[in-house]
Amino acid sequence: MRQPASTSDSEADELSQLRRAGRGEAEALHSLYERYAPIVFAVALRIVTNRTESEEVVQDTFLEVWRRAAEYDPRRGSPIAWIVTIGRTRAIDRLRARGAQERMLAQADAAPASARSPAELTEGREARERVQAALAELPAEQRRVLELAYFEGLSQSEIAKKTGDALGTVKTRVRLGMEKLSATLAELWRVDRP
Amino acid sequence: MTCEEFKALAPAWALGALEEEEREACQAHLASPRLHEGCESALARAQQAAQLLAQGLRPVVPPETVWNAIERRLAQETEAAVRRDSALPRWSRLSRTLALAASVAVVFLLIGNRLGRSEVDRSTIVPLRELQARTASDLSLSQTARTHLEGVVEDCRRDLKSADDSFAERQRALALLAEPTTEVVGLAPQPNFSSSGSVILNRGKHKAMVFAKSLGLVPNRDYELWIIRNGDKIPAGLLKVEAGGSALALIDNQLLDSGADAIAVTLEVAGGGTVPHGPLVLVGAIKKG
């Protein structure tokens, strides 16, 4: 089963594909696309809530991976984290460019992603369910600040304004929430290691 | 900003929740040449944890049109790059490539230097507990770097194994590759060529081999190997290309022992020459030993 932190084998495989993409091998980019486009697309749908724009985010993401693959530094995180971060950044950029009002219109217009294109991957399903369970265990206020930051691109002070909580409280929730996610990550890693 | 302060901010940075000035301070801290105390690995861990939020979403396969659009854009960009590159003189292209390759080598040297310097610092000034923490952090970094390098070697080994069976030198190359002190240097393909290659180099044993694949057979043309040293291009023999498009050649150890900044392959008129005239096919920078 695949898991978020990736085992050494799959990480070596991803590194190899990134290196090959960096040397201009389109086949390697396609392998990375096959593996990660569904995650990037899901993140984009969650952030921009518009199918057409999310498809453009996926395009932009993998073109950026293609152009910047040679710059990838494994010390800064796994390939999947790098690719998803690019996708999330592209989606947040679009969200900011679009503005709040237009976003509300798009939300009203967009059907839930799973309703239009379920096409769920079976690979990684168990890991995802465990991640979802771990996220569900987070106190609601911690999960909310993490989601506001990650999916809406809000800074801690913007979150404080939005929720009406003190900045210090938001920072504490971010820290505690991330500590719990790290513990979940370690747990997944331990379980999935051979 | 201290490393402790950085590590406290790393989770919020990974989430994208820092204010602009905090993010800039973190970037500046990470880019500073000081001896860090596990800052990069703390950020990498935080990014992995933040990514669980994405991992918890149900994946959705994009429609086929998305990949088709990517392919079209790749083709357009490649075509534009080839047009731009064709406008440059041949050896200008080589110089540009070498400059890029040299920067990569400099980065490697800087990393090596930084790690080497940190050993001295640790042994003289840091308390034992801190030393243990830093060593663990650096071990984690070097482990990742090693995984990366092992991947390069594995690529080369796989390519060699799948090469044409008629290679008499193939086993020799695989044996050389198996030596723990062997380095593998990638040869970057140049515009208009889909070839790729590697230099398998063992400085201690004074042995080096070049392995290239996907070399198209061109009538009345030969692929010629060059050693670039201080801007001079020294001919190092012709590559014998097998029917499958692979070539494997031993590099003259005397040529290599005298020093090499880079190794290149060009496509020359049959028989080759003493100065390169044909287009550059592959090139790779050699790290100083």
PDB file of N, CA and C in Angstrom, chain B residues 18 38 40 75 81 100 127 138 162 168 180 185 195 200 214 228 230-232 242 269-270 281:
ATOM      1  N   LEU B  18       2.325  31.718   7.440  1.00  0.00           N
ATOM      2  CA  LEU B  18       3.158  32.795   7.999  1.00  0.00           C
ATOM      3  C   LEU B  18       2.823  34.128   7.343  1.00  0.00           C
ATOM      4  N   GLY B  38      19.428  21.239  12.076  1.00  0.00           N
ATOM      5  CA  GLY B  38      18.283  20.435  11.614  1.00  0.00           C
ATOM      6  C   GLY B  38      17.140  21.256  11.043  1.00  0.00           C
ATOM      7  N   GLU B  40      16.527  22.315   7.854  1.00  0.00           N
ATOM      8  CA  GLU B  40      15.949  21.788   6.615  1.00  0.00           C
ATOM      9  C   GLU B  40      15.109  20.551   6.885  1.00  0.00           C
ATOM     10  N   ALA B  75       5.327  20.160 -26.282  1.00  0.00           N
ATOM     11  CA  ALA B  75       5.814  20.139 -27.670  1.00  0.00           C
ATOM     12  C   ALA B  75       6.118  21.561 -28.132  1.00  0.00           C
ATOM     13  N   ALA B  81      12.441  26.022 -27.837  1.00  0.00           N
ATOM     14  CA  ALA B  81      13.799  25.929 -27.283  1.00  0.00           C
ATOM     15  C   ALA B  81      14.787  25.512 -28.363  1.00  0.00           C
ATOM     16  N   LEU B 100      26.370  25.853 -16.839  1.00  0.00           N
ATOM     17  CA  LEU B 100      25.298  25.310 -15.992  1.00  0.00           C
ATOM     18  C   LEU B 100      25.814  24.126 -15.187  1.00  0.00           C
ATOM     19  N   PRO B 127      28.644  21.548  22.650  1.00  0.00           N
ATOM     20  CA  PRO B 127      28.533  20.565  23.725  1.00  0.00           C
ATOM     21  C   PRO B 127      28.086  19.211  23.177  1.00  0.00           C
ATOM     22  N   ASP B 138      22.407  15.828  10.405  1.00  0.00           N
ATOM     23  CA  ASP B 138      23.243  15.729   9.209  1.00  0.00           C
ATOM     24  C   ASP B 138      23.203  14.333   8.614  1.00  0.00           C
ATOM     25  N   SER B 162      20.079  -3.377 -19.700  1.00  0.00           N
ATOM     26  CA  SER B 162      19.146  -3.536 -20.815  1.00  0.00           C
ATOM     27  C   SER B 162      19.810  -3.239 -22.157  1.00  0.00           C
ATOM     28  N   ALA B 168      30.905  -6.457 -25.266  1.00  0.00           N
ATOM     29  CA  ALA B 168      31.938  -7.212 -24.562  1.00  0.00           C
ATOM     30  C   ALA B 168      32.326  -6.492 -23.272  1.00  0.00           C
ATOM     31  N   PRO B 180      32.469   0.521  -4.559  1.00  0.00           N
ATOM     32  CA  PRO B 180      31.864   1.540  -3.685  1.00  0.00           C
ATOM     33  C   PRO B 180      32.392   2.956  -3.930  1.00  0.00           C
ATOM     34  N   VAL B 185      28.589  10.176 -13.475  1.00  0.00           N
ATOM     35  CA  VAL B 185      28.317  11.550 -13.909  1.00  0.00           C
ATOM     36  C   VAL B 185      27.346  11.483 -15.087  1.00  0.00           C
ATOM     37  N   SER B 195      19.531  11.279 -27.158  1.00  0.00           N
ATOM     38  CA  SER B 195      20.456  10.349 -26.506  1.00  0.00           C
ATOM     39  C   SER B 195      20.606  10.704 -25.027  1.00  0.00           C
ATOM     40  N   ILE B 200      31.152   6.541 -16.028  1.00  0.00           N
ATOM     41  CA  ILE B 200      31.360   5.736 -14.824  1.00  0.00           C
ATOM     42  C   ILE B 200      32.830   5.911 -14.458  1.00  0.00           C
ATOM     43  N   SER B 214      20.542   5.379 -27.047  1.00  0.00           N
ATOM     44  CA  SER B 214      19.680   6.098 -28.008  1.00  0.00           C
ATOM     45  C   SER B 214      20.501   6.984 -28.946  1.00  0.00           C
ATOM     46  N   ILE B 228      37.236  17.848 -22.076  1.00  0.00           N
ATOM     47  CA  ILE B 228      37.383  19.308 -22.051  1.00  0.00           C
ATOM     48  C   ILE B 228      38.235  19.664 -20.842  1.00  0.00           C
ATOM     49  N   ASN B 230      40.452  22.981 -19.318  1.00  0.00           N
ATOM     50  CA  ASN B 230      40.842  24.399 -19.435  1.00  0.00           C
ATOM     51  C   ASN B 230      40.416  24.985 -20.780  1.00  0.00           C
ATOM     52  N   GLY B 231      39.274  24.609 -21.241  1.00  0.00           N
ATOM     53  CA  GLY B 231      38.770  25.160 -22.505  1.00  0.00           C
ATOM     54  C   GLY B 231      39.267  24.419 -23.735  1.00  0.00           C
ATOM     55  N   ASP B 232      40.281  23.534 -23.572  1.00  0.00           N
ATOM     56  CA  ASP B 232      40.768  22.748 -24.724  1.00  0.00           C
ATOM     57  C   ASP B 232      39.872  21.530 -24.920  1.00  0.00           C
ATOM     58  N   GLU B 242      26.324   0.262 -31.174  1.00  0.00           N
ATOM     59  CA  GLU B 242      25.709  -1.030 -31.481  1.00  0.00           C
ATOM     60  C   GLU B 242      24.372  -0.810 -32.205  1.00  0.00           C
ATOM     61  N   VAL B 269      32.169  13.807 -38.899  1.00  0.00           N
ATOM     62  CA  VAL B 269      32.275  13.028 -40.132  1.00  0.00           C
ATOM     63  C   VAL B 269      32.988  11.723 -39.816  1.00  0.00           C
ATOM     64  N   ALA B 270      32.706  10.673 -40.575  1.00  0.00           N
ATOM     65  CA  ALA B 270      33.248   9.341 -40.289  1.00  0.00           C
ATOM     66  C   ALA B 270      34.747   9.422 -40.035  1.00  0.00           C
ATOM     67  N   VAL B 281      26.335  16.412 -28.858  1.00  0.00           N
ATOM     68  CA  VAL B 281      25.256  15.446 -28.591  1.00  0.00           C
ATOM     69  C   VAL B 281      25.011  15.284 -27.082  1.00  0.00           C
TER      70      VAL B 281
END
